Coordinates of C-alpha atoms in Angstrom, one line a residue:
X1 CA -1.5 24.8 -13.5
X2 CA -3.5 25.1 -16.7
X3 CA -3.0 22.8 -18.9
X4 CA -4.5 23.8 -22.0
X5 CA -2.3 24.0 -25.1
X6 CA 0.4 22.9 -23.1
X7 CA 2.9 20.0 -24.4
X8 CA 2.8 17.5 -21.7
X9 CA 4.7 14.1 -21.4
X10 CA 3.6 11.2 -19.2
X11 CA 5.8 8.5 -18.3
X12 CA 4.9 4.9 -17.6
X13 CA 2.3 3.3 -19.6
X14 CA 0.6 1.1 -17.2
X15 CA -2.3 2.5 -14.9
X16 CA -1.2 5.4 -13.2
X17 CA 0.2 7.1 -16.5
X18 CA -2.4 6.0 -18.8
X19 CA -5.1 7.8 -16.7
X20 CA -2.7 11.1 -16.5
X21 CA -2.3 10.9 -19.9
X22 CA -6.1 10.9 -21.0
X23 CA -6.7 13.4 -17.9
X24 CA -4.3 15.9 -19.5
X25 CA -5.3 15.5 -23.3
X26 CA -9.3 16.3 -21.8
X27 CA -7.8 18.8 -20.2
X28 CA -6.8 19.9 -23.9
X29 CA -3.0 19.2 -23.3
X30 CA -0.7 17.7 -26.4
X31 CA -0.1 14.5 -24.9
X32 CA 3.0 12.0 -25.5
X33 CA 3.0 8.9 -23.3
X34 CA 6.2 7.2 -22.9
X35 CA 7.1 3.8 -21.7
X36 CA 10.7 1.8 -22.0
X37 CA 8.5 -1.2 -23.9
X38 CA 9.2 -1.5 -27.2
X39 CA 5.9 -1.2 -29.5
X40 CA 5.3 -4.4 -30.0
X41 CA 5.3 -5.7 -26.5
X42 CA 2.5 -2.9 -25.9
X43 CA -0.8 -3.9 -25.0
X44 CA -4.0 -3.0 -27.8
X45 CA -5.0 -1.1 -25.6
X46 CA -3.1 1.4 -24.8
X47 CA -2.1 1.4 -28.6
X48 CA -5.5 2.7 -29.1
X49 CA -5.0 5.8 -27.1
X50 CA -2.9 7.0 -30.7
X51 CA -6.7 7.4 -32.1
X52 CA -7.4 9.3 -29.1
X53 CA -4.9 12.0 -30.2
X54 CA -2.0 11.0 -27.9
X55 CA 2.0 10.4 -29.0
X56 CA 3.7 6.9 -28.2
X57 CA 6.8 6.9 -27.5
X58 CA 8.8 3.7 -27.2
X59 CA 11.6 1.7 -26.2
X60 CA 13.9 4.0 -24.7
X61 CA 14.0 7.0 -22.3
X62 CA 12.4 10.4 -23.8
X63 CA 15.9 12.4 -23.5
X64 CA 15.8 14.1 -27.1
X65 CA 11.8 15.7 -26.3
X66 CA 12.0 16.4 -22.8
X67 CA 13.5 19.7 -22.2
X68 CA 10.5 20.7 -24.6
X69 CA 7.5 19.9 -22.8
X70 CA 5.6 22.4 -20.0
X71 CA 5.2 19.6 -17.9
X72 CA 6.6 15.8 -16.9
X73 CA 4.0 13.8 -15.3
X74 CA 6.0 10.4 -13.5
X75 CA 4.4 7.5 -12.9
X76 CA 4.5 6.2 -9.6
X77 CA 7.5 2.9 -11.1
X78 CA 9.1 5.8 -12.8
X79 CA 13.1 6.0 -11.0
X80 CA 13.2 9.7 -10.3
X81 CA 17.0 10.1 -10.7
X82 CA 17.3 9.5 -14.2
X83 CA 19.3 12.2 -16.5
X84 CA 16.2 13.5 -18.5
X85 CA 14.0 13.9 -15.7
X86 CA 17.6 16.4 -14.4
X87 CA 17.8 18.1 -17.5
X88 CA 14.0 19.2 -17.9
X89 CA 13.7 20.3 -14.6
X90 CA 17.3 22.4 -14.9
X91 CA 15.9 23.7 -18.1
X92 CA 12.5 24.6 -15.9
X93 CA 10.0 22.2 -17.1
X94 CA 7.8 21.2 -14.2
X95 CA 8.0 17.6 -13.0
X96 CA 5.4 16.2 -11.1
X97 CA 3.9 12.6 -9.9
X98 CA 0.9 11.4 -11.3
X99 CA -0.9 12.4 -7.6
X100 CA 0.5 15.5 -8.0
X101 CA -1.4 16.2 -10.9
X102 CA -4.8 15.1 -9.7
X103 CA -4.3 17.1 -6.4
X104 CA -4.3 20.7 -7.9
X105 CA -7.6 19.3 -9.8
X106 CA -9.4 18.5 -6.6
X107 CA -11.9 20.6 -5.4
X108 CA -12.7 18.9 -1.8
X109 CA -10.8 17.7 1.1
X110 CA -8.3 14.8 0.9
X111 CA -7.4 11.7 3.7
X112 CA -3.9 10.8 2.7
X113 CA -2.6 7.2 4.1
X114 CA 0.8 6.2 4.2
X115 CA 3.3 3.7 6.1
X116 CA 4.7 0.9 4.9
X117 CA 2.4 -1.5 5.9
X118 CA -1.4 -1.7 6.6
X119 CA -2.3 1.0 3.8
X120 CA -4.5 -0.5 1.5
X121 CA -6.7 -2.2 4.8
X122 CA -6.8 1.4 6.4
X123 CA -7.2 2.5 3.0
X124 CA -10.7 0.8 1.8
X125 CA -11.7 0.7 5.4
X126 CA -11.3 4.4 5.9
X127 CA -13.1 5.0 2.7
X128 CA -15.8 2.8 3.5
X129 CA -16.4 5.1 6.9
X130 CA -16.3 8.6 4.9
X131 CA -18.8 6.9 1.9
X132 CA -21.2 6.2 5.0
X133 CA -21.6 10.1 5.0
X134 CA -19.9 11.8 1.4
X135 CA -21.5 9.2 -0.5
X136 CA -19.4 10.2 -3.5
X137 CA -16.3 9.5 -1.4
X138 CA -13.5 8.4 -4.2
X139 CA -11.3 6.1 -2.9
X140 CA -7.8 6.2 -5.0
X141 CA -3.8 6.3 -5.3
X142 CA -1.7 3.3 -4.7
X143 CA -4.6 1.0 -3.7
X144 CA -4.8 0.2 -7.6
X145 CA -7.5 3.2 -8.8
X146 CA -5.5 6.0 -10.1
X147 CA -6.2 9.3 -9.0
X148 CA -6.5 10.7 -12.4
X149 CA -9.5 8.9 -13.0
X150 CA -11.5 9.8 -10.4
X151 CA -10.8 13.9 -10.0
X152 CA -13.1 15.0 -12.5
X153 CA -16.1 13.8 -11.2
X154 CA -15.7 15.4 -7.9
X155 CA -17.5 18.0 -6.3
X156 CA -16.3 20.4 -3.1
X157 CA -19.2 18.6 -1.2
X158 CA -17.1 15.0 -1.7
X159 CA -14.2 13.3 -0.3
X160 CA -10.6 11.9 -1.8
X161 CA -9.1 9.2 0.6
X162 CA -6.0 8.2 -1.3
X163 CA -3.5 5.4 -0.5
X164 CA 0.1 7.0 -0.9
X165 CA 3.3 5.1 -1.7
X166 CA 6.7 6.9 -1.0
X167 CA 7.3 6.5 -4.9
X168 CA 4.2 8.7 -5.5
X169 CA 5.7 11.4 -3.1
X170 CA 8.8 11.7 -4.7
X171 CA 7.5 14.5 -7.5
X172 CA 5.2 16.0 -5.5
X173 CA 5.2 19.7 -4.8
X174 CA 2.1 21.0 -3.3
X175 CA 0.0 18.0 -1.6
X176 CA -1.9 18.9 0.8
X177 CA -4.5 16.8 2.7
X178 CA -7.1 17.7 5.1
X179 CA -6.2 14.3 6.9
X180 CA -2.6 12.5 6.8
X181 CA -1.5 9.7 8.4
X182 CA 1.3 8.0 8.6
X183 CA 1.0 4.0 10.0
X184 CA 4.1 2.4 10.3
X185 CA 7.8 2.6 9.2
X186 CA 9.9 -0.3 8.7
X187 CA 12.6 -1.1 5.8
X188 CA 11.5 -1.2 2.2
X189 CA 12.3 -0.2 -1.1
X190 CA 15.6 0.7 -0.1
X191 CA 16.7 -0.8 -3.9
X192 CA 14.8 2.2 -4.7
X193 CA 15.5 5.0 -2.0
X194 CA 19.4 3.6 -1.1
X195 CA 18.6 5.1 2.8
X196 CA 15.8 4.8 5.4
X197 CA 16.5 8.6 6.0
X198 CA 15.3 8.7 2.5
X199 CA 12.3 6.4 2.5
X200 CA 11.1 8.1 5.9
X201 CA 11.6 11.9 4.1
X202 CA 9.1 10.8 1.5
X203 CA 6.5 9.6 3.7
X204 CA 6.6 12.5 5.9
X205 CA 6.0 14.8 2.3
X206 CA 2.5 13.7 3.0
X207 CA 2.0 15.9 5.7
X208 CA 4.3 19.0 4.8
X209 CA 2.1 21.0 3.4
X210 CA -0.5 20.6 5.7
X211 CA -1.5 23.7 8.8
X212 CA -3.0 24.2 12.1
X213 CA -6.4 23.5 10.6
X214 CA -5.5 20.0 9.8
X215 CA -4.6 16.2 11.1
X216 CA -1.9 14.4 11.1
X217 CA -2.8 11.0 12.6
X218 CA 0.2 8.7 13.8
X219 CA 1.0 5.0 15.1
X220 CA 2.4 6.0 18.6
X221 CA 3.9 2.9 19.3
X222 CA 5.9 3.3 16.1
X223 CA 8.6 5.3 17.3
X224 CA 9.8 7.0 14.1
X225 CA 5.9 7.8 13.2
X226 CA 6.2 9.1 17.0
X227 CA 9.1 11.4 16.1
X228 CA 7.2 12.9 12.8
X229 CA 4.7 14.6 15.8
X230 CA 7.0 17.4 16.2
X231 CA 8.1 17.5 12.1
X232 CA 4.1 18.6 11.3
X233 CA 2.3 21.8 11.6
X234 CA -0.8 19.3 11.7
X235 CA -3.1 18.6 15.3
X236 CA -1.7 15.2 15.9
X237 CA -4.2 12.5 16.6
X238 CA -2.5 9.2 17.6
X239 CA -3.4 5.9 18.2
X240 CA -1.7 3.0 20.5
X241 CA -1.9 -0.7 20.4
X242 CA 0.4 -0.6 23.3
X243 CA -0.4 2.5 25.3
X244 CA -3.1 4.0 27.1
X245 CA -3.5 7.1 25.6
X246 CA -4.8 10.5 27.4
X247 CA -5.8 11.7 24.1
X248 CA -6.3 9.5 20.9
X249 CA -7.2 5.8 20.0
X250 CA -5.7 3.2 21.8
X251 CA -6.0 -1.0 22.4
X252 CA -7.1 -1.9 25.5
X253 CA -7.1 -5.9 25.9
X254 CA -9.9 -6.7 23.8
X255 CA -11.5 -3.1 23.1
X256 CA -10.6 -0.1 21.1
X257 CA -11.0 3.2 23.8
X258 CA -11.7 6.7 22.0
X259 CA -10.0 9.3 24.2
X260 CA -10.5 12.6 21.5
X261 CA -12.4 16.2 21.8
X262 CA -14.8 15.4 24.7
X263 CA -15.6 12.0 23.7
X264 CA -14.4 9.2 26.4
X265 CA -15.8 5.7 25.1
X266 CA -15.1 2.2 23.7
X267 CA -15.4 1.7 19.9
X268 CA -15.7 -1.8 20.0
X269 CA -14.4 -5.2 20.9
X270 CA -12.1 -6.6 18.0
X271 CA -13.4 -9.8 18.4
X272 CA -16.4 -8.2 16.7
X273 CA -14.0 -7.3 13.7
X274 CA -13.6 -9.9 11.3
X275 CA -10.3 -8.8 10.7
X276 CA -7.4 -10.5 12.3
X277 CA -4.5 -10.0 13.9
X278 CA -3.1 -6.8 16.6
X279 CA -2.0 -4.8 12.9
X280 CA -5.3 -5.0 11.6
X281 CA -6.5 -3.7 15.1
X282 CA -4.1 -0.5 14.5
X283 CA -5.4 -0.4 11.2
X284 CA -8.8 -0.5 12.1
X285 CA -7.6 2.8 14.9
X286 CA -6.3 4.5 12.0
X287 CA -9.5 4.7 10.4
X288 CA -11.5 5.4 13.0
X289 CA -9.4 8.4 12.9
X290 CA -11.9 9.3 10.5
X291 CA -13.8 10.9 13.6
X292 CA -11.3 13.6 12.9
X293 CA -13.8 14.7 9.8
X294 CA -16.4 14.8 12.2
X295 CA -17.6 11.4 11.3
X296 CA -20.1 10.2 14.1
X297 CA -18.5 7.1 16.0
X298 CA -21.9 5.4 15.5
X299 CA -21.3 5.3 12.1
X300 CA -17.6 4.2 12.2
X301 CA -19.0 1.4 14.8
X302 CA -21.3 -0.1 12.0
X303 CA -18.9 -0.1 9.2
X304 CA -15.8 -1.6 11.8
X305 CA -18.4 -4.4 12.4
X306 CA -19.2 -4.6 8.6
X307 CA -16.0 -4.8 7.2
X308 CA -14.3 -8.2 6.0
X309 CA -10.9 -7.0 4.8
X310 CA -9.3 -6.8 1.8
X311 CA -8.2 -9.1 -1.3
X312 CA -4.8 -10.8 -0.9
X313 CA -4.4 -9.4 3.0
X314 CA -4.3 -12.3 5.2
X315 CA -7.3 -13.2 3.2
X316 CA -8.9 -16.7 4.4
X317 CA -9.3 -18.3 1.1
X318 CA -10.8 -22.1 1.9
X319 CA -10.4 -25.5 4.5
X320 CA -9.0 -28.4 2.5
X321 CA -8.8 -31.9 4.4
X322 CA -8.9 -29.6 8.2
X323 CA -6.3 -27.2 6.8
X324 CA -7.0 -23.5 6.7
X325 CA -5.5 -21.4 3.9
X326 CA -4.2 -18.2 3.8
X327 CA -3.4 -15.7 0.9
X328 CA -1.5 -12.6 2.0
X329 CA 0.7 -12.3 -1.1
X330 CA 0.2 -8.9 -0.5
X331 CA 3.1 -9.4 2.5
X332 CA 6.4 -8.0 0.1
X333 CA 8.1 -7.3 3.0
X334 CA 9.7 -8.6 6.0
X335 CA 7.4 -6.3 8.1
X336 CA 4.2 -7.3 6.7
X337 CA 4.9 -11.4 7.2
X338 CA 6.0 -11.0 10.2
X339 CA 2.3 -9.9 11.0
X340 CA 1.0 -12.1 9.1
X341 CA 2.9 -14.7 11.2
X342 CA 1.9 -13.9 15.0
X343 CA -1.6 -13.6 13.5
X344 CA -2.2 -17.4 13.0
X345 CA -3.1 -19.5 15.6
X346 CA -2.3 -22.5 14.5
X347 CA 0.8 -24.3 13.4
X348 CA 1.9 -22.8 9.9
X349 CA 3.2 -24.4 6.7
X350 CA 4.7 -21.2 5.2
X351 CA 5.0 -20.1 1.1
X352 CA 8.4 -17.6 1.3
X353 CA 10.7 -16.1 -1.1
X354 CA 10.7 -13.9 -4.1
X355 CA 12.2 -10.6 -5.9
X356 CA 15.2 -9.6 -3.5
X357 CA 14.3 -5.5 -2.4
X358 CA 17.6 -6.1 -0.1
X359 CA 15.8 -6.6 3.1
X360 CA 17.6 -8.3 6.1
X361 CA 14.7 -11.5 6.6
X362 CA 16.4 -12.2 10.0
X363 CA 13.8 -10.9 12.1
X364 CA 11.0 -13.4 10.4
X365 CA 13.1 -16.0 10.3
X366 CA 13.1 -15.6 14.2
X367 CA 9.7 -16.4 15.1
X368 CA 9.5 -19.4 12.8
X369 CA 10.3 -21.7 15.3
X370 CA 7.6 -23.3 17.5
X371 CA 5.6 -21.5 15.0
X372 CA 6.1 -22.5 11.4
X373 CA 5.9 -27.0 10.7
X374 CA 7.5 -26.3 7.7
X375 CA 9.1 -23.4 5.1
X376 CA 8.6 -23.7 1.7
X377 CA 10.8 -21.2 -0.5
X378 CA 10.6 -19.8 -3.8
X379 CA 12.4 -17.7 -6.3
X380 CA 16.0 -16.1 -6.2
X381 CA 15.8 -15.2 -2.3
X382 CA 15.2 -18.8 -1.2
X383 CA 18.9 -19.2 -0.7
X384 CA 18.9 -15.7 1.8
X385 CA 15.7 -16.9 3.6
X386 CA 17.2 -20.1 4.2
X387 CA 20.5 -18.8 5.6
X388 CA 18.5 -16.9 7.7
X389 CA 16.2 -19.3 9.1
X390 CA 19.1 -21.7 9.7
X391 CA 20.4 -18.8 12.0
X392 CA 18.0 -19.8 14.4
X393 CA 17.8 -23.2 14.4
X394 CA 14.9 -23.6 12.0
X395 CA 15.7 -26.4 9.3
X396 CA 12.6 -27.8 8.1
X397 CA 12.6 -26.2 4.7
X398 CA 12.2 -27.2 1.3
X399 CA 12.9 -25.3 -2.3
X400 CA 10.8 -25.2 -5.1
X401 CA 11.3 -24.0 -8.7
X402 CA 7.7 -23.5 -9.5
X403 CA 5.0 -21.7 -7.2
X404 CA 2.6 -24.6 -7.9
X405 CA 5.0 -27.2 -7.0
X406 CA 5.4 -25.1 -4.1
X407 CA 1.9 -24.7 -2.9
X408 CA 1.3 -28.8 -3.5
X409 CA 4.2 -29.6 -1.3
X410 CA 2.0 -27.8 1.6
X411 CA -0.6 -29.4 0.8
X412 CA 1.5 -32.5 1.5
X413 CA 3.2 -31.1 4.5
X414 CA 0.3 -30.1 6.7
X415 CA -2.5 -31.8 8.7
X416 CA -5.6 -31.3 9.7
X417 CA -5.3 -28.6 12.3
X418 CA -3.0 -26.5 10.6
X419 CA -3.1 -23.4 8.3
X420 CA -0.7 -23.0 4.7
X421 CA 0.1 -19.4 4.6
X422 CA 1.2 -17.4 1.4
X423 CA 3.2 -14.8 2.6
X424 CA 6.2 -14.5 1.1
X425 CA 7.8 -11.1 2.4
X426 CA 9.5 -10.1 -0.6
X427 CA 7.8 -8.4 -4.0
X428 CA 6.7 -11.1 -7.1
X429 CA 8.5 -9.7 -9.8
X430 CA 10.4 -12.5 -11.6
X431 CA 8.3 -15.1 -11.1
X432 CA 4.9 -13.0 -11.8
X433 CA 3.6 -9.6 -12.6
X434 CA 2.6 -8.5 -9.4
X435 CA 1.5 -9.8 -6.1
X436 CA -2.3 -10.0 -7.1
X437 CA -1.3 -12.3 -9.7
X438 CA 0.5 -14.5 -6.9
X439 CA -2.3 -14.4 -4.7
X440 CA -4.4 -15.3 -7.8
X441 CA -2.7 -18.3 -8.5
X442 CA -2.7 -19.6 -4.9
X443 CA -6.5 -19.0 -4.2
X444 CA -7.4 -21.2 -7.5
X445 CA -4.7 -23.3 -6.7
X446 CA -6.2 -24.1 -2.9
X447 CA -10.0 -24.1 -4.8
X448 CA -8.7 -26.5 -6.8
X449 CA -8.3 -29.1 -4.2
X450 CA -11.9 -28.9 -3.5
X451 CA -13.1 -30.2 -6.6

């Protein structure tokens, strides 16, 4: 689409839509950036962008200007069934996501990640491989770098590995990666999408455009990811943490097997990945996947070897008093804890609770005992996590109103010999303003008792 002289409205005012709206007013668009804040909760910042030529508009939903614009650009926190977005699109104004737009602006080939968990791991791992060989490999999308402001430095001799949310696949129309996967589906955001027929529809967008030419890789043992194989034009390439595979990347014991085009070797032994945990393993396959671009395994071997994971991920953050600690505030979900979980080995004093996405918790709840010395549970699903847990049998739990109250009370609870994990399986809102924050807290929290 050209953009030039073109009315274009962008909104959501944090990340994602700031960096669509400067992309579009280069791009020599007339630019209004809306957000539901009123203006004087609005950050300097983005106030500034009015000097920059672009419209604010605040505090309420842009229902009186949207059937004028040529095109709606939706951030990624933007609900998608609200009445204007209905009405500009039934009066033919083209609405898009924020990925959307920065994918007809790309000029070289795309590795598109999706699941629900594992993403932003496979993500920075997988771009670590291809920058090994594209140097100007721009790694972007949900892992917290929008799109928008990486596309216009690119070049056809680069390389785009996105991380892509469900949310951001909502608008799109044309996406089209060279490489897709997809790495898991479990429950989540069904607050958002009402049905997991829904959710799993939008992460199988990331492969509908793709042909014959392309991959599709997919977590075999996951059987809906399984059942996507026969929904994709794509080659499929999958990989198994359970199954021997004729043809893919699978977990064998201790050692990752490459089964793929002629090539019949090990990878490597994952207890030379510095990553833990069997999910990190099929994270680490997914990447490697990366031999799909022709990437030699040589190369993937070194950076596999290299890699020490990512911020707020099962992230080892210090000992205290012979007491590991743990941040993976990045665990919103019942699915990424439970991970988190079977990766310690050693008896856990556990940080749960938070924003309620209407997840069932009884399947973490379930392999707290003989696991987990002791739950301690915060924010408005503490009463739901402890229902759940006393399901099972589990009753040492205690509530907190305060997340440093919380993480003191571990502190108090464990010995030498144990590990206080953050992993909370349900989103921050409420009590911060994202999970980064949380995970923020906790590490200077934990640091803190060093002093």
């Amino acid at each position: 689409m050209e953009y030039n002289g073109k009315k274009a409205l962008v909104c959501g005012m944090a990340k994602s839509g700031i960096a669509a709206a400067k992309l579009l007013k280069r791009l020599g668009a007339e630019v209004t950036l809306q957000d539901m804040k009123k203006r004087e909760d609005i950050a300097a910042d983005v106030l500034a962008l009015e000097k920059e030529g672009i419209v604010l508009y605040t505090g309420a939903n842009p229902d009186d200007i949207a059937c004028e614009q040529d095109v709606i650009v939706l951030s990624p926190g933007i609900p998608c069934d609200l009445p204007f977005i209905a009405a500009a699109e039934a009066a033919g104004v083209a609405v898009i996501s924020e990925v959307e737009l920065a994918y007809g602006l790309t000029p070289c080939p795309i590795t598109a990640i999706t699941g629900t968990n594992g993403k932003t791991t496979t993500t920075t791992l997988t771009g670590e491989i291809m920058r090994a060989v594209y140097g100007n490999t721009a790694v972007v999308g949900n892992i917290g770098i929008p799109y928008s402001d990486e596309v216009q430095r690119l070049t056809e001799n680069d390389w785009v590995v996105a991380e892509i949310s469900s949310f951001q696949m909502e608008k799109a129309k044309e996406f089209h990666p060279h490489i897709s996967a997809v790495l898991n589906i479990t429950p989540d955001h069904l607050n958002r999408h009402k049905t997991m027929e829904v959710y799993i529809a939008m992460k199988e967008r990331v492969f509908e455009k793709q042909t014959a030419e392309d991959f599709c890789i997919l977590n075999y043992g996951d059987e809906a990811c399984r059942k996507m194989a026969d929904k994709t034009a794509a080659k499929v390439f999958f990989f198994s943490s359970s199954e021997k595979l004729e043809e893919g990347i699978y977990l064998d014991g201790e050692t990752i097997e490459v089964r793929w085009n002629g090539i019949n070797e090990t990878l490597i032994n994952v207890n030379d990945l510095q990553i833990l945990g069997v999910h990190n393993h099929e994270n680490v396959m997914a990447a490697a996947a990366a031999i799909c671009a022709n990437i030699p395994l040589d190369t993937i071997r070194s950076v596999l070897k290299a890699f020490a994971g990512v911020e707020h991920r099962i992230e080892y953050v210090a000992t205290v008093d012979g007491v590991d600690y743990y941040n993976d505030s990045k665990g919103t979900n019942v699915d990424a804890s439970i991970r988190a979980v079977l990766a310690m080995k050693k008896p856990i004093v556990l940080i749960g609770g938070g924003y309620d996405k209407g997840s069932s918790f009884d399947e973490w709840t379930q392999l707290f005992p003989g696991r987990v010395k002791h739950l301690v549970l915060i924010g408005v699903t503490a009463p739901k996590v402890r229902e759940s847990a006393e399901k099972f049998g589990f009753t040492a739990i205690s509530d907190c109103e305060t997340f440093a109250e919380a993480v003191d009370l571990c502190r108090a609870k464990a010995e030498a010999g144990d590990c206080v994990l953050l992993s909370p399986a349900c989103a921050s809102w409420g009590m911060f303003d994202n999970y980064e924050q949380r995970g923020d807290m906790f590490k200077e929290q934990v640091r803190g008792y060093l002093k």
